[in-house]
CSV table of C-alpha atoms and ligand atoms in Angstrom, one decimal:
chain,number,residue,atom,x,y,z
A,37,MET,CA,217.0,187.7,-12.9
A,38,SER,CA,217.8,191.1,-10.7
A,39,PRO,CA,216.2,191.8,-8.0
A,40,ARG,CA,213.5,194.1,-7.0
A,41,SER,CA,211.1,196.1,-4.7
A,42,ILE,CA,208.1,194.9,-4.0
A,43,ASP,CA,207.0,197.9,-5.1
A,44,GLU,CA,208.1,198.3,-8.8
A,45,GLN,CA,206.6,195.1,-8.3
A,46,LEU,CA,202.9,196.9,-7.5
A,47,VAL,CA,203.2,198.7,-10.6
A,48,LYS,CA,203.2,195.9,-12.4
A,49,PHE,CA,200.7,194.2,-10.7
A,50,LEU,CA,198.8,197.3,-11.5
A,51,ALA,CA,199.9,197.0,-15.7
A,52,ASP,CA,198.5,194.3,-16.0
A,53,VAL,CA,194.9,195.0,-13.2
A,54,HIS,CA,194.7,198.0,-16.3
A,55,SER,CA,195.1,196.2,-18.9
A,56,ILE,CA,192.2,193.5,-17.7
A,57,GLU,CA,189.8,196.6,-17.3
A,58,VAL,CA,190.5,198.1,-21.0
A,59,GLN,CA,189.7,194.4,-21.9
A,60,ALA,CA,186.1,194.5,-19.9
A,61,LEU,CA,185.8,197.9,-21.5
A,62,ALA,CA,185.7,197.0,-25.1
A,63,GLN,CA,183.2,194.0,-23.9
A,64,MET,CA,181.1,195.7,-21.6
A,65,GLU,CA,180.8,198.6,-24.8
A,66,ARG,CA,179.4,195.5,-27.2
A,67,ALA,CA,177.9,193.9,-25.0
A,68,PRO,CA,174.2,195.2,-23.9
A,69,ARG,CA,173.5,195.3,-28.2
A,70,LEU,CA,174.1,191.3,-28.0
A,71,ALA,CA,171.5,190.3,-24.8
A,72,GLY,CA,168.9,189.6,-26.0
A,73,ASP,CA,167.0,190.3,-23.0
A,74,PRO,CA,166.0,194.0,-21.6
A,75,ALA,CA,167.5,192.8,-17.3
A,76,LEU,CA,170.7,191.7,-18.3
A,77,ALA,CA,171.5,194.5,-21.4
A,78,ASP,CA,170.6,196.9,-17.8
A,79,ALA,CA,173.3,194.7,-15.6
A,80,PHE,CA,175.2,194.7,-18.3
A,81,SER,CA,175.3,199.0,-19.0
A,82,ALA,CA,175.7,199.3,-15.2
A,83,HIS,CA,179.2,197.6,-14.6
A,84,LEU,CA,180.0,199.8,-18.0
A,85,ASP,CA,179.8,202.3,-15.9
A,86,GLU,CA,181.2,201.1,-13.1
A,87,THR,CA,184.3,199.8,-15.4
A,88,ARG,CA,185.4,203.5,-16.1
A,89,ASP,CA,185.4,203.7,-12.9
A,90,HIS,CA,187.6,201.0,-12.7
A,91,GLU,CA,189.9,201.8,-15.3
A,92,ARG,CA,190.1,205.2,-14.5
A,93,LEU,CA,190.9,204.8,-10.4
A,94,VAL,CA,193.8,202.2,-11.9
A,95,ARG,CA,195.2,203.8,-14.3
A,96,ASP,CA,195.3,207.0,-11.6
A,97,ALA,CA,196.8,204.8,-9.2
A,98,LEU,CA,199.0,203.6,-11.6
A,99,SER,CA,200.9,207.2,-12.0
A,100,GLU,CA,200.2,208.2,-8.6
A,101,ARG,CA,202.7,205.3,-7.1
A,102,GLY,CA,205.7,206.6,-10.0
A,103,ALA,CA,203.9,204.6,-12.8
A,104,ASP,CA,206.5,206.6,-15.6
A,105,ARG,CA,205.5,208.4,-18.6
A,106,SER,CA,206.4,205.3,-20.9
A,107,THR,CA,204.6,203.0,-18.9
A,108,LEU,CA,201.2,204.8,-18.8
A,109,LYS,CA,201.7,205.8,-22.8
A,110,ASP,CA,202.0,202.2,-23.5
A,111,LEU,CA,198.7,201.0,-21.3
A,112,ALA,CA,196.4,203.2,-24.2
A,113,GLY,CA,196.0,200.3,-26.4
A,114,ARG,CA,197.6,197.4,-24.3
A,115,VAL,CA,196.1,194.2,-24.1
A,116,GLY,CA,198.8,191.7,-22.1
A,117,GLY,CA,199.3,188.8,-19.9
A,118,TRP,CA,196.3,187.3,-18.7
A,119,ALA,CA,193.6,189.8,-20.4
A,120,MET,CA,195.1,188.9,-23.1
A,121,ILE,CA,194.5,185.2,-22.9
A,122,ALA,CA,190.9,185.2,-21.6
A,123,PHE,CA,189.7,186.9,-24.2
A,124,ALA,CA,190.6,184.6,-27.0
A,125,TRP,CA,189.0,181.4,-25.9
A,126,ILE,CA,185.3,181.9,-26.6
A,127,ASN,CA,183.2,183.5,-28.8
A,128,PRO,CA,180.3,184.6,-27.7
A,129,ASP,CA,177.8,184.3,-30.8
A,130,THR,CA,174.8,184.6,-28.1
A,131,PRO,CA,173.1,185.6,-24.8
A,132,GLY,CA,174.2,182.6,-23.1
A,133,LYS,CA,177.3,182.5,-24.1
A,134,LEU,CA,177.3,185.9,-23.2
A,135,THR,CA,176.8,185.8,-20.0
A,136,ALA,CA,178.9,182.2,-19.2
A,137,HIS,CA,181.5,184.6,-20.8
A,138,ALA,CA,181.3,187.7,-18.4
A,139,PHE,CA,180.4,185.2,-15.4
A,140,SER,CA,184.5,183.9,-16.2
A,141,TYR,CA,185.8,187.0,-17.4
A,142,GLU,CA,184.2,188.6,-13.5
A,143,HIS,CA,185.4,186.1,-11.2
A,144,LEU,CA,189.4,186.5,-13.8
A,145,GLU,CA,188.6,190.2,-12.2
A,146,GLN,CA,187.9,188.6,-8.2
A,147,ALA,CA,191.4,187.1,-8.8
A,148,ALA,CA,193.3,189.6,-10.2
A,149,TYR,CA,191.8,191.8,-7.6
A,150,ALA,CA,192.5,189.7,-5.0
A,151,LEU,CA,196.0,188.8,-5.9
A,152,LEU,CA,196.6,192.3,-6.0
A,153,GLU,CA,195.1,193.3,-2.3
A,154,ARG,CA,197.4,190.8,-0.8
A,155,ALA,CA,200.5,192.3,-3.2
A,156,ALA,CA,199.9,195.4,-1.7
A,157,ARG,CA,199.5,194.5,1.4
A,158,ARG,CA,202.9,193.3,1.5
A,159,ALA,CA,203.9,197.0,0.2
A,160,GLU,CA,202.2,198.0,3.0
A,161,ASP,CA,200.1,200.7,0.6
A,162,VAL,CA,196.6,201.0,1.8
A,163,GLU,CA,195.2,203.1,0.1
A,164,LEU,CA,195.5,200.2,-2.7
A,165,MET,CA,194.4,197.6,-0.5
A,166,GLN,CA,190.9,199.8,0.0
A,167,LEU,CA,190.9,200.5,-3.4
A,168,ALA,CA,191.5,196.2,-4.5
A,169,ARG,CA,188.7,195.6,-2.2
A,170,ARG,CA,186.0,197.6,-3.2
A,171,ILE,CA,187.0,197.3,-6.7
A,172,GLY,CA,186.3,193.3,-6.0
A,173,THR,CA,183.8,193.9,-4.7
A,174,GLU,CA,182.0,195.3,-8.1
A,175,GLU,CA,183.1,192.6,-9.6
A,176,ARG,CA,182.3,190.1,-7.4
A,177,ALA,CA,178.4,191.8,-7.5
A,178,MET,CA,178.1,192.0,-10.8
A,179,SER,CA,178.8,188.0,-11.4
A,180,GLU,CA,176.1,187.8,-8.9
A,181,ARG,CA,174.2,189.4,-11.2
A,182,LEU,CA,175.2,187.0,-13.9
A,183,ALA,CA,174.5,184.3,-12.4
A,184,ALA,CA,171.2,185.0,-11.4
A,185,ALA,CA,170.5,185.8,-15.1
A,186,PHE,CA,171.0,182.0,-16.4
A,187,ASP,CA,167.6,181.7,-17.1
A,188,GLN,CA,167.3,184.2,-19.0
A,189,ALA,CA,170.3,183.9,-21.5
A,190,VAL,CA,169.2,180.8,-21.8
A,191,GLU,CA,165.3,182.2,-22.4
A,192,ALA,CA,166.9,185.0,-25.0
A,193,SER,CA,169.6,181.8,-26.9
A,194,LEU,CA,166.6,179.4,-27.5
A,195,ARG,CA,163.8,182.3,-28.3
A,196,HIS,CA,163.4,181.7,-32.1
A,197,LYS,CA,164.8,178.1,-32.1
A,198,PRO,CA,161.8,175.7,-31.8
A,199,ALA,CA,160.7,173.2,-29.1
A,200,SER,CA,160.8,170.3,-31.7
A,201,ARG,CA,165.1,171.4,-31.9
A,202,LEU,CA,165.7,171.5,-28.4
A,203,ASP,CA,167.5,167.6,-29.0
A,204,GLY,CA,169.7,169.5,-30.6
A,205,GLU,CA,169.9,172.1,-28.0
A,206,VAL,CA,170.8,169.8,-25.7
A,207,VAL,CA,173.6,168.3,-28.6
A,208,ALA,CA,174.7,171.8,-29.2
A,209,TYR,CA,175.7,173.0,-25.4
A,210,LEU,CA,176.6,168.9,-24.9
A,211,GLN,CA,179.7,169.4,-28.0
A,212,ASP,CA,180.5,173.2,-26.0
A,213,ALA,CA,180.9,171.4,-23.0
A,214,HIS,CA,182.8,168.6,-24.2
A,215,ALA,CA,185.5,171.3,-26.2
A,216,ILE,CA,185.6,173.5,-23.1
A,217,GLU,CA,186.9,169.7,-21.4
A,218,THR,CA,189.2,169.4,-24.1
A,219,GLN,CA,190.9,173.2,-23.0
A,220,ALA,CA,190.8,172.3,-19.4
A,221,LEU,CA,192.4,168.5,-20.5
A,222,GLN,CA,195.0,170.9,-22.3
A,223,LEU,CA,195.1,173.4,-19.6
A,224,LEU,CA,195.4,171.3,-17.0
A,225,ARG,CA,198.2,168.3,-18.0
A,226,ALA,CA,201.0,171.3,-18.4
A,227,ALA,CA,199.6,173.4,-14.6
A,228,PRO,CA,201.4,171.2,-12.8
A,229,ALA,CA,205.2,171.4,-13.3
A,230,ILE,CA,204.8,175.7,-14.2
A,231,ALA,CA,203.3,176.3,-11.0
A,232,GLY,CA,205.5,177.2,-9.1
A,233,VAL,CA,203.8,175.4,-5.9
A,234,GLU,CA,203.0,172.0,-4.9
A,235,PRO,CA,200.2,172.8,-3.3
A,236,LEU,CA,198.9,174.6,-6.2
A,237,ALA,CA,200.3,171.5,-8.6
A,238,ALA,CA,197.9,169.2,-6.7
A,239,ALA,CA,194.3,171.2,-6.7
A,240,PHE,CA,195.5,170.8,-10.9
A,241,ARG,CA,197.0,166.8,-11.0
A,242,ASP,CA,193.7,166.0,-9.0
A,243,HIS,CA,191.2,168.5,-11.2
A,244,HIS,CA,192.3,166.6,-14.5
A,245,ALA,CA,192.0,163.4,-13.0
A,246,GLU,CA,188.5,164.9,-12.5
A,247,THR,CA,188.4,166.4,-16.0
A,248,ARG,CA,188.9,163.2,-17.6
A,249,GLU,CA,185.8,161.4,-16.1
A,250,GLN,CA,183.9,164.8,-16.4
A,251,ARG,CA,185.0,164.8,-20.3
A,252,GLU,CA,184.1,161.3,-19.7
A,253,ARG,CA,180.3,161.5,-19.1
A,254,VAL,CA,179.7,164.5,-21.2
A,255,GLU,CA,180.7,162.2,-24.3
A,256,GLY,CA,178.6,159.7,-22.3
A,257,ARG,CA,175.6,161.8,-22.8
A,258,LEU,CA,176.6,163.1,-26.5
A,259,LYS,CA,176.2,158.9,-27.2
A,260,ALA,CA,172.9,158.4,-25.7
A,261,HIS,CA,172.1,161.1,-28.4
A,262,GLY,CA,173.2,159.3,-31.0
A,263,ALA,CA,176.0,162.5,-31.7
A,264,ARG,CA,179.3,162.5,-30.9
A,265,PRO,CA,181.8,165.2,-29.9
A,266,SER,CA,182.4,168.3,-33.0
A,267,ARG,CA,185.8,168.3,-34.1
A,268,LEU,CA,185.2,171.9,-34.8
A,269,GLN,CA,183.9,172.9,-32.2
A,270,ASP,CA,186.7,171.7,-29.8
A,271,ALA,CA,189.7,172.3,-31.6
A,272,ALA,CA,188.7,176.3,-32.3
A,273,LEU,CA,188.7,176.5,-28.5
A,274,ARG,CA,192.1,175.7,-28.6
A,275,ILE,CA,192.2,179.8,-27.2
A,276,GLY,CA,192.8,181.2,-30.7
A,277,GLY,CA,195.8,178.2,-31.0
A,278,LEU,CA,197.7,179.5,-28.2
A,279,ASN,CA,200.5,177.1,-26.5
A,280,VAL,CA,198.8,178.5,-23.5
A,281,ALA,CA,201.1,176.4,-21.5
A,282,ALA,CA,204.3,178.5,-22.6
A,283,PHE,CA,202.0,181.2,-22.4
A,284,PHE,CA,202.1,181.1,-19.0
A,285,ALA,CA,205.6,179.6,-18.1
A,286,ALA,CA,207.0,182.6,-19.4
A,287,GLN,CA,204.6,185.1,-17.0
A,288,PRO,CA,207.6,186.4,-14.9
A,289,ASP,CA,205.0,185.6,-12.6
A,290,THR,CA,203.5,182.6,-13.9
A,291,PRO,CA,202.4,181.3,-9.6
A,292,ILE,CA,199.4,183.9,-9.8
A,293,LYS,CA,198.2,184.5,-13.3
A,294,LEU,CA,198.8,180.6,-13.9
A,295,ALA,CA,196.0,180.8,-10.6
A,296,GLY,CA,194.2,183.6,-11.7
A,297,PHE,CA,192.9,182.0,-14.7
A,298,ALA,CA,192.1,179.0,-13.9
A,299,TYR,CA,190.0,180.7,-10.4
A,300,ALA,CA,188.7,182.4,-14.4
A,301,PHE,CA,187.9,179.1,-15.8
A,302,GLU,CA,186.7,176.7,-14.0
A,303,HIS,CA,184.1,180.1,-14.0
A,304,LEU,CA,183.6,179.4,-17.5
A,305,GLU,CA,182.2,175.6,-17.4
A,306,ILE,CA,180.2,176.6,-13.5
A,307,ALA,CA,178.5,179.2,-16.6
A,308,GLY,CA,179.0,176.5,-19.6
A,309,TYR,CA,177.4,173.9,-16.8
A,310,GLU,CA,174.3,176.5,-15.5
A,311,LEU,CA,173.5,176.7,-19.4
A,312,LEU,CA,173.0,172.8,-20.5
A,313,ARG,CA,171.8,172.1,-17.0
A,314,ARG,CA,169.1,174.0,-17.8
A,315,VAL,CA,168.9,174.2,-21.6
A,316,ALA,CA,168.5,169.5,-20.5
A,317,ASP,CA,165.4,171.0,-17.7
A,318,ARG,CA,163.7,172.3,-20.9
A,319,ALA,CA,164.6,169.4,-23.2
A,320,GLY,CA,163.1,166.1,-20.8
A,321,ASP,CA,166.2,164.9,-20.8
A,322,THR,CA,166.7,164.1,-17.0
A,323,GLU,CA,169.9,162.5,-17.8
A,324,THR,CA,171.9,165.7,-18.8
A,325,ALA,CA,170.3,167.5,-16.6
A,326,ALA,CA,171.8,165.6,-13.1
A,327,VAL,CA,175.0,164.9,-15.3
A,328,ALA,CA,175.6,169.0,-15.7
A,329,THR,CA,174.7,169.7,-12.1
A,330,ARG,CA,177.0,167.3,-11.3
A,331,ILE,CA,180.0,168.2,-13.1
A,332,ALA,CA,179.3,172.4,-12.1
A,333,ASP,CA,179.1,170.8,-8.1
A,334,GLU,CA,182.7,169.7,-9.1
A,335,GLU,CA,183.8,173.4,-11.0
A,336,ARG,CA,183.5,175.4,-8.0
A,337,ALA,CA,184.6,172.9,-5.8
A,338,ALA,CA,187.8,172.9,-7.9
A,339,ALA,CA,187.5,177.1,-8.3
A,340,GLN,CA,187.1,177.2,-4.5
A,341,ARG,CA,190.2,175.5,-3.7
A,342,ILE,CA,192.6,177.9,-6.4
A,343,CYS,CA,191.1,180.8,-4.4
A,344,GLY,CA,192.0,179.5,-0.8
A,345,LEU,CA,195.7,179.8,-2.2
A,346,TRP,CA,195.5,182.7,-3.5
A,347,GLU,CA,198.4,183.7,-0.5
A,348,LEU,CA,200.9,181.3,-1.5
A,349,ALA,CA,200.6,181.7,-4.9
A,350,MET,CA,201.8,185.0,-4.4
A,351,ASP,CA,204.5,184.4,-2.4
A,352,ALA,CA,205.5,181.6,-4.8
A,353,ALA,CA,205.5,185.0,-7.8
A,354,LEU,CA,207.5,186.7,-5.3
A,355,VAL,CA,210.1,184.6,-5.2
A,356,LYS,CA,210.3,184.3,-8.5
A,357,VAL,CA,210.9,187.6,-10.2
A,358,GLY,CA,213.2,188.9,-7.2
A,359,VAL,CA,211.0,189.9,-4.7
A,360,ALA,CA,210.8,187.6,-1.8
A,361,THR,CA,213.0,185.1,-0.5
B,288,FE2,FE1,185.6,196.2,-13.9
B,289,FE2,FE1,183.8,193.8,-14.3
B,290,FE2,FE1,187.3,172.3,-14.6
């Protein structure tokens, strides 16, 4: 690959971030109607306005940095890179799933801005560093609002279900968790070989081993309910049939895309287990609640480990695209 300047690469990163915001806008436009709870709907509506700002600010930053006309034109409906794959992984058909999905997506955005900020620092683009930090703060605040609304999301999801069906709901959430862990295993099995930097590869390897145990614990709880994993669910979650590893391997800046995606995926899991714990509590299933609490803590630790590696991932990505040596 021919050597590139960091400024050129910055434009590419900005274009990726822009496509994430375009996707976020589509989500925020629909979310208030699906929320099923006034407080949750308000949180989405407020973030819709912020997201409109983000999209515009990133688009302006792109044109100020000399993104050519065809690039800018291309941006209008462009959904590439991270955003494409992040949106295929779940069908948010209940307030709970919607909240989990949005919580995860806000973390994808946080990862994207944390990485953009680092790229801007290397390009000594102070204005862009400040912009990335500012938007990142708003994404974090939104994810905190969503986390504070997990109770309402469960309440809204279960409102019309009779108490006698709670057991079945625990099973459904366990089956979702199983499907997510199955997807996680697929991703984590392939990730070390394409991570591009050993500490990131090691984080994926370790979490792969942990994920196996998590899935077994989930299977154990399904068994305790006389149920089994849903093959249909497991298959449906396979990110729209996409080969995740091949997808990331084909990205010119694989290490940061992979790290950012994995970080967001851990937050999909965190939200899933936070919801499961609440549903299990309502059903009086203390063992499932305990399993959910424990796994959620492990997912949080895995996410923390990944976000401790942004700097290294950025180094590796810049080498890979031919900017740094
Ligand atoms: Fe945003
Ligand atoms: Fe956002
Ligand atoms: Fe995980």
